[in-house]
CSV table of C-alpha atoms in Angstrom, one decimal:
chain,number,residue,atom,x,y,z
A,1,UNK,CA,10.4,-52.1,-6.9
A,2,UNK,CA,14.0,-52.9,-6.3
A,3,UNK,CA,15.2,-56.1,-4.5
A,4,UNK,CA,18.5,-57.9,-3.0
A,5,UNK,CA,19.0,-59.1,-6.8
A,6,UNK,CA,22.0,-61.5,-6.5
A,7,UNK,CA,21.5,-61.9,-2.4
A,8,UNK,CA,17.5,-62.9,-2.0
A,9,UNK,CA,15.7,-64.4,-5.2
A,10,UNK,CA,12.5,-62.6,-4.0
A,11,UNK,CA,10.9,-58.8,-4.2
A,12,UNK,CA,11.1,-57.9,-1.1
A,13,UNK,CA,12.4,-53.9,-0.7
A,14,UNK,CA,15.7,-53.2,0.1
A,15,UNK,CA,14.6,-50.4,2.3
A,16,UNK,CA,12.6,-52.9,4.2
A,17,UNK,CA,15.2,-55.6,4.6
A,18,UNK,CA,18.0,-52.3,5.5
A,19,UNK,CA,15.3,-51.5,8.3
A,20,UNK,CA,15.7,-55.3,9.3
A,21,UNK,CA,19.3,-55.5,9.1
A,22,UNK,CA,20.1,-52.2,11.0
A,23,UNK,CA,18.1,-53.3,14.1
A,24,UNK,CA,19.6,-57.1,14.2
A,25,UNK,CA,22.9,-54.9,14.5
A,26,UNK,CA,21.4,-53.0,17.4
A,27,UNK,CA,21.9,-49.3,15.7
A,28,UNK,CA,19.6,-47.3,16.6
A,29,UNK,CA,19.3,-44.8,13.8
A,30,UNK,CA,16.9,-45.3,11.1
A,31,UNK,CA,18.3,-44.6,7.6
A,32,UNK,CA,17.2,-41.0,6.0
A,33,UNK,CA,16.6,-41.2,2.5
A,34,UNK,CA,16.8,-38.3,0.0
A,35,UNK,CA,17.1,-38.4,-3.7
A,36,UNK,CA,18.5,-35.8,-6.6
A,37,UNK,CA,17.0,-35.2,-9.8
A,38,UNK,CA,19.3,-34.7,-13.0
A,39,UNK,CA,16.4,-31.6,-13.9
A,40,UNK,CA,15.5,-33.4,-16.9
A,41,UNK,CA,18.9,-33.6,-18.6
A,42,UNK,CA,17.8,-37.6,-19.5
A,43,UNK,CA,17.6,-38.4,-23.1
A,44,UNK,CA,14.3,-37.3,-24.2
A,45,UNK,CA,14.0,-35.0,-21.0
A,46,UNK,CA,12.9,-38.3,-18.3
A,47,UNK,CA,13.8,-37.3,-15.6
A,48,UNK,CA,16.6,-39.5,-13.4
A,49,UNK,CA,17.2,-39.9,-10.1
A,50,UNK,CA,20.0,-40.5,-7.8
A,51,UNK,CA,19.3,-42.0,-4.1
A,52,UNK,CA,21.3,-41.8,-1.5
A,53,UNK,CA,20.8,-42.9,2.6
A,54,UNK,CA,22.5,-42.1,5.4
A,55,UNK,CA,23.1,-44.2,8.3
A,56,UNK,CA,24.2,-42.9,11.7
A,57,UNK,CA,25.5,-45.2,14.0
A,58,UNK,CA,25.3,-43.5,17.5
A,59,UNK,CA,27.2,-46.0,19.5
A,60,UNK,CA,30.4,-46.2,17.3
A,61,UNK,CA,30.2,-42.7,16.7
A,62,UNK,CA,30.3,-43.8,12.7
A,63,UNK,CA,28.6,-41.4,10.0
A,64,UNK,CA,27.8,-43.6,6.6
A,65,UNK,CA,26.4,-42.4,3.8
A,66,UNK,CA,25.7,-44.4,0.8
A,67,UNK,CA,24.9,-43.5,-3.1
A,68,UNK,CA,22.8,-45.4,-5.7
A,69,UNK,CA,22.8,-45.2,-9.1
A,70,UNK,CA,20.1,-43.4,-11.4
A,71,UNK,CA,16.6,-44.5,-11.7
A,72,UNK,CA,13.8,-43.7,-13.4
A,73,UNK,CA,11.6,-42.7,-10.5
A,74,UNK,CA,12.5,-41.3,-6.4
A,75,UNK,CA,11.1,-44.5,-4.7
A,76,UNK,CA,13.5,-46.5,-7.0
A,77,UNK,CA,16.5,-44.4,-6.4
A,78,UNK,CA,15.7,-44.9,-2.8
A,79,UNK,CA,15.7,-48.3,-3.0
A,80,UNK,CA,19.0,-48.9,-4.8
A,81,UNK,CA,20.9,-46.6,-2.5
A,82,UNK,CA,19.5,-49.2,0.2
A,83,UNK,CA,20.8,-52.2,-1.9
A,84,UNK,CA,24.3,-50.5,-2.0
A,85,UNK,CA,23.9,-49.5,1.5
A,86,UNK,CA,23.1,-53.0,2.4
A,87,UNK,CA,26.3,-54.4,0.2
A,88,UNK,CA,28.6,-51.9,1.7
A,89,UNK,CA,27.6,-52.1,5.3
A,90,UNK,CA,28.5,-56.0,4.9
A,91,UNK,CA,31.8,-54.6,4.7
A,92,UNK,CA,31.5,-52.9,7.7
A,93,UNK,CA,29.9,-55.1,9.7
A,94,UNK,CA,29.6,-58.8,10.3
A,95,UNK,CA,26.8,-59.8,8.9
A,96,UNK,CA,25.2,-62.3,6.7
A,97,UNK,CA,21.4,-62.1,5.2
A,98,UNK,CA,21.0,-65.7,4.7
A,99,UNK,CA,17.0,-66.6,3.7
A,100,UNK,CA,13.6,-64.4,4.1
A,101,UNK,CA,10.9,-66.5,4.1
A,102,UNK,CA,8.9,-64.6,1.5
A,103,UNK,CA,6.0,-67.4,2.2
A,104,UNK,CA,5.7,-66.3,5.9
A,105,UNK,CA,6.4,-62.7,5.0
A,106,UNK,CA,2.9,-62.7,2.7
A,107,UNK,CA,0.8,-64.8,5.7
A,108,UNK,CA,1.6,-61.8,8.2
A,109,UNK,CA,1.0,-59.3,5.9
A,110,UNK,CA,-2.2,-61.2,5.4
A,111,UNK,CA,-2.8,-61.5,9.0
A,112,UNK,CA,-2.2,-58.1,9.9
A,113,UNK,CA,-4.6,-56.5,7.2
A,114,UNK,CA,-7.2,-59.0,8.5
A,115,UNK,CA,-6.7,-58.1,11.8
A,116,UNK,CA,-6.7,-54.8,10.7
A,117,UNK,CA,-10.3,-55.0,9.0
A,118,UNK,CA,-11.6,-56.5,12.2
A,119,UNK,CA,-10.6,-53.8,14.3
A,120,UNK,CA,-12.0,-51.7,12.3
A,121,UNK,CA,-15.7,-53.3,12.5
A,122,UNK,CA,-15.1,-53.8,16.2
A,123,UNK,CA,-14.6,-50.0,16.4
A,124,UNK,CA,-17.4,-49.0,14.4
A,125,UNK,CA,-19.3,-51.1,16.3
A,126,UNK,CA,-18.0,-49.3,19.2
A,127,UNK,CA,-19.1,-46.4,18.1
A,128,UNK,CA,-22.8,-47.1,16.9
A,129,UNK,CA,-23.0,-48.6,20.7
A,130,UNK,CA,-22.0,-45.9,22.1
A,131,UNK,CA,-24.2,-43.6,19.8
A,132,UNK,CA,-27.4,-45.5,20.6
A,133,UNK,CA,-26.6,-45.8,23.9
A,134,UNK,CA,-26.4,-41.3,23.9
A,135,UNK,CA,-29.3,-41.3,21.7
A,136,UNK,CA,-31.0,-43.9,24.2
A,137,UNK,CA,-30.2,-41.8,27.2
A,138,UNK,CA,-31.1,-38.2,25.0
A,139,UNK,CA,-34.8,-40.1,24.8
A,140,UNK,CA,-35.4,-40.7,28.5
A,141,UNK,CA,-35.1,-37.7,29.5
């Protein structure tokens, strides 16, 4: 997993904190990623690949597309052309990613899957209610 080496001393994505980024600057695109392969022509045939993203910017009328460098696997190369995305568009814009709380980051993430679990027994519970209660009226009559 890439990260904001130099900028954040944590592992957070750099597709996750380009997300971030581009809606604090109120564009409304999200960023399309696509990757290349180099079809094997690695030493010892591993396979490389190139990311690259592309950022429209619908207001401005400004289309940005941004290339990283080779990687071992697609979900890297994606990653890296967000990094250089991320660098670049600080050239473009004024912007400034000055601290994620990686702390915080991990309690929501811990939140929402436990929220998530409990929905999930809520609905279940929802549904074997809602099962007895057919089955119950199936038996009356």
């Amino acid at each position: 997993m890439g990260c904001l080496e130099g900028l954040l001393p944590i592992e957070i994505p750099s597709k996750e904190i380009l997300e971030e980024v581009l809606e604090k600057l109120n564009i409304k695109s999200s960023p399309m990623y696509f990757f290349q392969d180099d079809n094997g022509a690695g030493a010892g045939n591993n396979k490389q690949y190139k990311g690259y993203v592309e950022i429209v910017d619908y207001e401005a009328s400004e289309d940005y597309q941004f290339e990283g460098p080779w990687k071992s696997n697609p979900e890297d190369a994606e990653d890296a052309a967000a990094l250089v995305a991320l660098e670049q568009l600080k050239t473009i814009y004024p912007f400034e990613i000055i601290d994620v709380n990686l702390k915080e980051v991990i309690r929501l993430r811990k939140e929402n899957a436990q929220l998530q679990n409990k929905l999930r027994h809520i609905q279940t519970i929802l549904e074997d209610l809602i099962t007895e209660d057919i089955l119950g009226k199936v038996r009356r009559t």
